[in-house]
Tab-separated table of N, CA and C in Angstrom:
chain	number	residue	atom	x	y	z
L	21	GLN	N	12.482	-1.503	-2.989
L	21	GLN	CA	12.118	-2.864	-3.317
L	21	GLN	C	11.159	-3.412	-2.276
L	22	VAL	N	10.194	-4.186	-2.750
L	22	VAL	CA	9.228	-4.841	-1.895
L	22	VAL	C	9.243	-6.324	-2.215
L	23	GLN	N	9.255	-7.129	-1.185
L	23	GLN	CA	9.204	-8.578	-1.342
L	23	GLN	C	7.864	-9.101	-0.852
L	24	LEU	N	7.254	-9.977	-1.631
L	24	LEU	CA	5.999	-10.612	-1.270
L	24	LEU	C	6.232	-12.105	-1.116
L	25	VAL	N	5.877	-12.630	0.043
L	25	VAL	CA	6.051	-14.042	0.331
L	25	VAL	C	4.681	-14.686	0.464
L	26	GLU	N	4.391	-15.632	-0.420
L	26	GLU	CA	3.102	-16.296	-0.467
L	26	GLU	C	3.198	-17.695	0.120
L	27	SER	N	2.109	-18.143	0.719
L	27	SER	CA	2.048	-19.494	1.246
L	27	SER	C	0.599	-19.955	1.285
L	28	GLY	N	0.409	-21.262	1.399
L	28	GLY	CA	-0.913	-21.821	1.591
L	28	GLY	C	-1.504	-22.550	0.400
L	29	GLY	N	-0.851	-22.496	-0.749
L	29	GLY	CA	-1.366	-23.197	-1.907
L	29	GLY	C	-1.226	-24.698	-1.759
L	30	GLY	N	-1.906	-25.425	-2.636
L	30	GLY	CA	-1.849	-26.871	-2.596
L	30	GLY	C	-2.982	-27.494	-3.371
L	31	SER	N	-3.216	-28.764	-3.112
L	31	SER	CA	-4.270	-29.528	-3.780
L	31	SER	C	-5.354	-29.908	-2.786
L	32	VAL	N	-6.594	-29.837	-3.245
L	32	VAL	CA	-7.726	-30.140	-2.388
L	32	VAL	C	-8.868	-30.665	-3.250
L	33	GLN	N	-9.723	-31.469	-2.670
L	33	GLN	CA	-10.899	-31.948	-3.384
L	33	GLN	C	-12.004	-30.902	-3.376
L	34	ALA	N	-12.886	-31.006	-4.350
L	34	ALA	CA	-14.005	-30.081	-4.434
L	34	ALA	C	-14.778	-30.045	-3.119
L	35	GLY	N	-15.124	-28.844	-2.703
L	35	GLY	CA	-15.807	-28.650	-1.442
L	35	GLY	C	-14.879	-28.361	-0.280
L	36	GLY	N	-13.591	-28.531	-0.488
L	36	GLY	CA	-12.619	-28.292	0.560
L	36	GLY	C	-12.247	-26.835	0.695
L	37	SER	N	-11.272	-26.578	1.579
L	37	SER	CA	-10.859	-25.217	1.887
L	37	SER	C	-9.342	-25.082	1.872
L	38	LEU	N	-8.891	-23.888	1.556
L	38	LEU	CA	-7.500	-23.507	1.652
L	38	LEU	C	-7.427	-22.066	2.127
L	39	ARG	N	-6.310	-21.713	2.749
L	39	ARG	CA	-6.073	-20.335	3.148
L	39	ARG	C	-4.735	-19.879	2.592
L	40	LEU	N	-4.764	-18.821	1.803
L	40	LEU	CA	-3.565	-18.232	1.248
L	40	LEU	C	-3.126	-17.045	2.097
L	41	SER	N	-1.823	-16.896	2.230
L	41	SER	CA	-1.258	-15.796	2.988
L	41	SER	C	-0.189	-15.103	2.156
L	42	CYS	N	-0.117	-13.799	2.263
L	42	CYS	CA	0.900	-13.015	1.579
L	42	CYS	C	1.426	-11.962	2.540
L	43	ALA	N	2.716	-12.007	2.799
L	43	ALA	CA	3.362	-11.049	3.685
L	43	ALA	C	4.319	-10.170	2.900
L	44	ALA	N	4.208	-8.871	3.089
L	44	ALA	CA	5.040	-7.910	2.382
L	44	ALA	C	6.116	-7.351	3.300
L	45	SER	N	7.288	-7.147	2.737
L	45	SER	CA	8.382	-6.540	3.480
L	45	SER	C	9.233	-5.715	2.530
L	46	GLY	N	10.053	-4.832	3.098
L	46	GLY	CA	10.934	-4.005	2.300
L	46	GLY	C	10.599	-2.533	2.414
L	47	ARG	N	10.809	-1.811	1.324
L	47	ARG	CA	10.631	-0.364	1.311
L	47	ARG	C	9.172	-0.013	1.056
L	48	ILE	N	8.375	-0.143	2.099
L	48	ILE	CA	6.948	0.146	2.015
L	48	ILE	C	6.689	1.516	2.632
L	49	SER	N	6.206	2.437	1.845
L	49	SER	CA	5.845	3.755	2.354
L	49	SER	C	4.440	3.742	2.930
L	50	ALA	N	3.498	3.280	2.138
L	50	ALA	CA	2.115	3.116	2.559
L	50	ALA	C	1.447	2.156	1.592
L	51	ILE	N	0.692	1.224	2.114
L	51	ILE	CA	0.022	0.252	1.269
L	51	ILE	C	-1.284	0.841	0.752
L	52	ASN	N	-1.345	1.022	-0.553
L	52	ASN	CA	-2.570	1.460	-1.189
L	52	ASN	C	-3.599	0.332	-1.172
L	53	SER	N	-3.164	-0.842	-1.612
L	53	SER	CA	-4.042	-2.002	-1.594
L	53	SER	C	-3.213	-3.271	-1.675
L	54	MET	N	-3.814	-4.362	-1.255
L	54	MET	CA	-3.259	-5.689	-1.446
L	54	MET	C	-4.380	-6.602	-1.913
L	55	GLY	N	-4.015	-7.598	-2.696
L	55	GLY	CA	-5.040	-8.486	-3.186
L	55	GLY	C	-4.478	-9.721	-3.845
L	56	TRP	N	-5.391	-10.499	-4.389
L	56	TRP	CA	-5.062	-11.751	-5.050
L	56	TRP	C	-5.649	-11.786	-6.448
L	57	TYR	N	-4.841	-12.221	-7.400
L	57	TYR	CA	-5.261	-12.490	-8.763
L	57	TYR	C	-4.986	-13.955	-9.064
L	58	ARG	N	-5.620	-14.474	-10.096
L	58	ARG	CA	-5.352	-15.846	-10.490
L	58	ARG	C	-5.319	-15.966	-12.002
L	59	GLN	N	-4.596	-16.972	-12.470
L	59	GLN	CA	-4.475	-17.218	-13.897
L	59	GLN	C	-4.462	-18.718	-14.153
L	60	ALA	N	-5.421	-19.171	-14.931
L	60	ALA	CA	-5.492	-20.560	-15.347
L	60	ALA	C	-4.843	-20.701	-16.719
L	61	PRO	N	-4.369	-21.899	-17.064
L	61	PRO	CA	-3.749	-22.099	-18.378
L	61	PRO	C	-4.669	-21.677	-19.514
L	62	GLY	N	-4.139	-20.882	-20.431
L	62	GLY	CA	-4.910	-20.434	-21.574
L	62	GLY	C	-5.863	-19.295	-21.302
L	63	LYS	N	-5.868	-18.774	-20.083
L	63	LYS	CA	-6.759	-17.681	-19.725
L	63	LYS	C	-5.956	-16.488	-19.211
L	64	GLN	N	-6.577	-15.319	-19.237
L	64	GLN	CA	-5.914	-14.126	-18.743
L	64	GLN	C	-6.000	-14.047	-17.225
L	65	ARG	N	-5.081	-13.298	-16.651
L	65	ARG	CA	-5.086	-13.104	-15.217
L	65	ARG	C	-6.303	-12.272	-14.810
L	66	GLU	N	-6.952	-12.673	-13.732
L	66	GLU	CA	-8.154	-11.991	-13.288
L	66	GLU	C	-8.100	-11.712	-11.790
L	67	LEU	N	-8.786	-10.656	-11.401
L	67	LEU	CA	-8.879	-10.312	-9.987
L	67	LEU	C	-9.733	-11.339	-9.259
L	68	VAL	N	-9.246	-11.787	-8.112
L	68	VAL	CA	-10.032	-12.623	-7.215
L	68	VAL	C	-10.650	-11.755	-6.124
L	69	ALA	N	-9.799	-11.052	-5.384
L	69	ALA	CA	-10.267	-10.162	-4.335
L	69	ALA	C	-9.146	-9.208	-3.948
L	70	SER	N	-9.511	-8.013	-3.535
L	70	SER	CA	-8.547	-7.042	-3.058
L	70	SER	C	-9.143	-6.254	-1.911
L	71	ILE	N	-8.261	-5.643	-1.135
L	71	ILE	CA	-8.692	-4.792	-0.033
L	71	ILE	C	-7.790	-3.567	-0.014
L	72	ASN	N	-8.379	-2.380	0.054
L	72	ASN	CA	-7.581	-1.176	-0.032
L	72	ASN	C	-7.280	-0.594	1.342
L	73	HIS	N	-6.645	0.581	1.343
L	73	HIS	CA	-6.162	1.182	2.584
L	73	HIS	C	-7.274	1.498	3.575
L	74	SER	N	-8.469	1.739	3.084
L	74	SER	CA	-9.592	2.058	3.965
L	74	SER	C	-10.410	0.837	4.362
L	75	GLY	N	-10.017	-0.337	3.884
L	75	GLY	CA	-10.727	-1.557	4.211
L	75	GLY	C	-11.791	-1.960	3.225
L	76	THR	N	-11.925	-1.233	2.134
L	76	THR	CA	-12.917	-1.561	1.126
L	76	THR	C	-12.503	-2.805	0.350
L	77	VAL	N	-13.420	-3.743	0.220
L	77	VAL	CA	-13.166	-5.009	-0.451
L	77	VAL	C	-13.785	-5.011	-1.839
L	78	ASN	N	-13.042	-5.525	-2.789
L	78	ASN	CA	-13.532	-5.736	-4.138
L	78	ASN	C	-13.248	-7.180	-4.505
L	79	ASP	N	-14.271	-7.933	-4.848
L	79	ASP	CA	-14.057	-9.329	-5.204
L	79	ASP	C	-14.880	-9.729	-6.418
L	80	ALA	N	-14.463	-10.818	-7.026
L	80	ALA	CA	-15.106	-11.293	-8.231
L	80	ALA	C	-16.442	-11.951	-7.904
L	81	ASP	N	-17.389	-11.817	-8.820
L	81	ASP	CA	-18.693	-12.440	-8.617
L	81	ASP	C	-18.583	-13.954	-8.440
L	82	SER	N	-17.625	-14.560	-9.108
L	82	SER	CA	-17.481	-16.002	-9.076
L	82	SER	C	-17.057	-16.548	-7.714
L	83	VAL	N	-16.541	-15.683	-6.840
L	83	VAL	CA	-16.076	-16.153	-5.533
L	83	VAL	C	-16.876	-15.581	-4.376
L	84	LYS	N	-17.823	-14.711	-4.651
L	84	LYS	CA	-18.640	-14.127	-3.596
L	84	LYS	C	-19.358	-15.203	-2.801
L	85	GLY	N	-19.298	-15.071	-1.487
L	85	GLY	CA	-19.924	-16.043	-0.612
L	85	GLY	C	-19.063	-17.239	-0.300
L	86	ARG	N	-17.950	-17.396	-1.003
L	86	ARG	CA	-17.058	-18.527	-0.777
L	86	ARG	C	-15.680	-18.100	-0.278
L	87	PHE	N	-15.167	-16.982	-0.811
L	87	PHE	CA	-13.837	-16.503	-0.449
L	87	PHE	C	-13.963	-15.255	0.420
L	88	THR	N	-13.069	-15.112	1.374
L	88	THR	CA	-13.034	-13.936	2.231
L	88	THR	C	-11.611	-13.405	2.306
L	89	ILE	N	-11.444	-12.129	2.013
L	89	ILE	CA	-10.137	-11.498	2.112
L	89	ILE	C	-10.079	-10.659	3.381
L	90	SER	N	-8.938	-10.672	4.032
L	90	SER	CA	-8.740	-9.881	5.235
L	90	SER	C	-7.292	-9.418	5.297
L	91	ARG	N	-7.015	-8.491	6.191
L	91	ARG	CA	-5.673	-7.942	6.283
L	91	ARG	C	-5.250	-7.753	7.732
L	92	ASP	N	-3.946	-7.741	7.926
L	92	ASP	CA	-3.341	-7.393	9.199
L	92	ASP	C	-2.354	-6.275	8.888
L	93	ASN	N	-2.770	-5.046	9.098
L	93	ASN	CA	-1.955	-3.900	8.712
L	93	ASN	C	-0.624	-3.843	9.460
L	94	ALA	N	-0.636	-4.248	10.722
L	94	ALA	CA	0.589	-4.206	11.510
L	94	ALA	C	1.655	-5.140	10.957
L	95	LYS	N	1.226	-6.215	10.312
L	95	LYS	CA	2.162	-7.195	9.769
L	95	LYS	C	2.286	-7.117	8.251
L	96	ASN	N	1.611	-6.146	7.642
L	96	ASN	CA	1.619	-6.006	6.183
L	96	ASN	C	1.281	-7.329	5.504
L	97	THR	N	0.227	-7.947	5.975
L	97	THR	CA	-0.161	-9.267	5.509
L	97	THR	C	-1.613	-9.269	5.050
L	98	VAL	N	-1.876	-10.001	3.982
L	98	VAL	CA	-3.234	-10.187	3.499
L	98	VAL	C	-3.515	-11.682	3.427
L	99	LEU	N	-4.726	-12.064	3.823
L	99	LEU	CA	-5.139	-13.455	3.835
L	99	LEU	C	-6.319	-13.656	2.897
L	100	LEU	N	-6.387	-14.827	2.302
L	100	LEU	CA	-7.534	-15.202	1.482
L	100	LEU	C	-8.017	-16.566	1.953
L	101	GLN	N	-9.156	-16.579	2.627
L	101	GLN	CA	-9.781	-17.820	3.052
L	101	GLN	C	-10.695	-18.307	1.940
L	102	MET	N	-10.428	-19.493	1.423
L	102	MET	CA	-11.171	-20.046	0.304
L	102	MET	C	-11.934	-21.276	0.774
L	103	ASN	N	-13.248	-21.192	0.740
L	103	ASN	CA	-14.116	-22.288	1.134
L	103	ASN	C	-14.934	-22.766	-0.058
L	104	SER	N	-15.509	-23.954	0.074
L	104	SER	CA	-16.359	-24.525	-0.972
L	104	SER	C	-15.685	-24.465	-2.337
L	105	LEU	N	-14.445	-24.887	-2.384
L	105	LEU	CA	-13.665	-24.793	-3.615
L	105	LEU	C	-14.247	-25.671	-4.718
L	106	LYS	N	-14.131	-25.167	-5.934
L	106	LYS	CA	-14.633	-25.839	-7.122
L	106	LYS	C	-13.481	-26.104	-8.085
L	107	PRO	N	-13.613	-27.098	-8.962
L	107	PRO	CA	-12.550	-27.349	-9.943
L	107	PRO	C	-12.196	-26.117	-10.773
L	108	GLU	N	-13.160	-25.262	-11.066
L	108	GLU	CA	-12.889	-24.073	-11.848
L	108	GLU	C	-12.077	-23.025	-11.097
L	109	ASP	N	-11.839	-23.232	-9.804
L	109	ASP	CA	-10.948	-22.365	-9.050
L	109	ASP	C	-9.482	-22.712	-9.269
L	110	THR	N	-9.209	-23.806	-9.947
L	110	THR	CA	-7.841	-24.227	-10.198
L	110	THR	C	-7.102	-23.180	-11.014
L	111	ALA	N	-5.968	-22.718	-10.490
L	111	ALA	CA	-5.188	-21.673	-11.138
L	111	ALA	C	-3.930	-21.419	-10.321
L	112	VAL	N	-3.049	-20.611	-10.892
L	112	VAL	CA	-1.953	-20.051	-10.124
L	112	VAL	C	-2.441	-18.741	-9.524
L	113	TYR	N	-2.296	-18.601	-8.226
L	113	TYR	CA	-2.757	-17.415	-7.518
L	113	TYR	C	-1.571	-16.514	-7.203
L	114	TYR	N	-1.711	-15.233	-7.544
L	114	TYR	CA	-0.649	-14.258	-7.379
L	114	TYR	C	-1.045	-13.173	-6.387
L	115	CYS	N	-0.176	-12.892	-5.449
L	115	CYS	CA	-0.368	-11.770	-4.538
L	115	CYS	C	0.036	-10.476	-5.233
L	116	ASN	N	-0.721	-9.427	-4.981
L	116	ASN	CA	-0.472	-8.121	-5.589
L	116	ASN	C	-0.452	-7.054	-4.509
L	117	LEU	N	0.487	-6.121	-4.633
L	117	LEU	CA	0.570	-4.993	-3.715
L	117	LEU	C	0.772	-3.704	-4.499
L	118	ARG	N	0.027	-2.682	-4.138
L	118	ARG	CA	0.233	-1.337	-4.646
L	118	ARG	C	0.721	-0.479	-3.501
L	119	ASN	N	1.889	0.136	-3.707
L	119	ASN	CA	2.594	0.863	-2.659
L	119	ASN	C	2.596	2.353	-2.954
L	120	GLY	N	2.112	3.148	-2.002
L	120	GLY	CA	2.116	4.593	-2.153
L	120	GLY	C	0.778	5.132	-2.621
L	121	PHE	N	0.685	6.465	-2.589
L	121	PHE	CA	-0.545	7.125	-3.017
L	121	PHE	C	-0.299	8.158	-4.116
L	122	VAL	N	0.714	8.994	-3.945
L	122	VAL	CA	1.066	9.940	-4.994
L	122	VAL	C	1.887	9.238	-6.069
L	123	TYR	N	2.912	8.546	-5.641
L	123	TYR	CA	3.700	7.697	-6.527
L	123	TYR	C	3.379	6.258	-6.165
L	124	VAL	N	2.735	5.561	-7.068
L	124	VAL	CA	2.259	4.208	-6.794
L	124	VAL	C	3.111	3.198	-7.546
L	125	SER	N	3.640	2.244	-6.808
L	125	SER	CA	4.396	1.151	-7.394
L	125	SER	C	3.636	-0.156	-7.182
L	126	GLU	N	3.701	-1.027	-8.167
L	126	GLU	CA	2.987	-2.300	-8.108
L	126	GLU	C	3.972	-3.455	-8.053
L	127	TYR	N	3.677	-4.424	-7.199
L	127	TYR	CA	4.532	-5.586	-7.025
L	127	TYR	C	3.693	-6.855	-7.069
L	128	TRP	N	4.349	-7.939	-7.499
L	128	TRP	CA	3.698	-9.240	-7.620
L	128	TRP	C	4.511	-10.318	-6.932
L	129	GLY	N	3.804	-11.252	-6.309
L	129	GLY	CA	4.447	-12.456	-5.839
L	129	GLY	C	4.723	-13.391	-6.998
L	130	GLN	N	5.456	-14.459	-6.738
L	130	GLN	CA	5.806	-15.387	-7.803
L	130	GLN	C	4.702	-16.385	-8.118
L	131	GLY	N	3.682	-16.443	-7.305
L	131	GLY	CA	2.538	-17.296	-7.563
L	131	GLY	C	2.567	-18.586	-6.778
L	132	THR	N	1.390	-19.064	-6.426
L	132	THR	CA	1.251	-20.340	-5.741
L	132	THR	C	0.111	-21.118	-6.387
L	133	GLN	N	0.357	-22.394	-6.654
L	133	GLN	CA	-0.603	-23.227	-7.374
L	133	GLN	C	-1.714	-23.702	-6.453
L	134	VAL	N	-2.949	-23.552	-6.916
L	134	VAL	CA	-4.123	-24.114	-6.252
L	134	VAL	C	-4.789	-25.068	-7.229
L	135	THR	N	-4.936	-26.318	-6.822
L	135	THR	CA	-5.549	-27.326	-7.666
L	135	THR	C	-6.729	-27.949	-6.932
L	136	VAL	N	-7.892	-27.911	-7.564
L	136	VAL	CA	-9.106	-28.465	-6.980
L	136	VAL	C	-9.581	-29.604	-7.870
L	137	SER	N	-9.666	-30.788	-7.316
L	137	SER	CA	-10.070	-31.962	-8.071
L	137	SER	C	-11.499	-32.356	-7.715
L	138	SER	N	-12.152	-33.021	-8.648
L	138	SER	CA	-13.518	-33.476	-8.439
L	138	SER	C	-13.582	-34.939	-8.059
């Protein structure tokens, strides 16, 4: 079992910033990747940004230049710094972890609400 603890969500005006944090604990063999997804009402869940075991970053075009993902391997933690927030960034943000390489297990946080007002 792996537990993901998310923090940092909240409400902010357009142009503001938030930082999301996700810390993993439990039966972790090796972290394949960690990342953030988001889901707005009536829309499907989409990738925001992820970082894999080698440090390779994959992020959505809509957040390039505004969001930065980073990791602290010693603490099994991933951070998402969100700057220049827009109303269209409003969504529930979910932390994601893929554990292992030969046998890969996927885990999700319970989600944290981000609301950006104009």
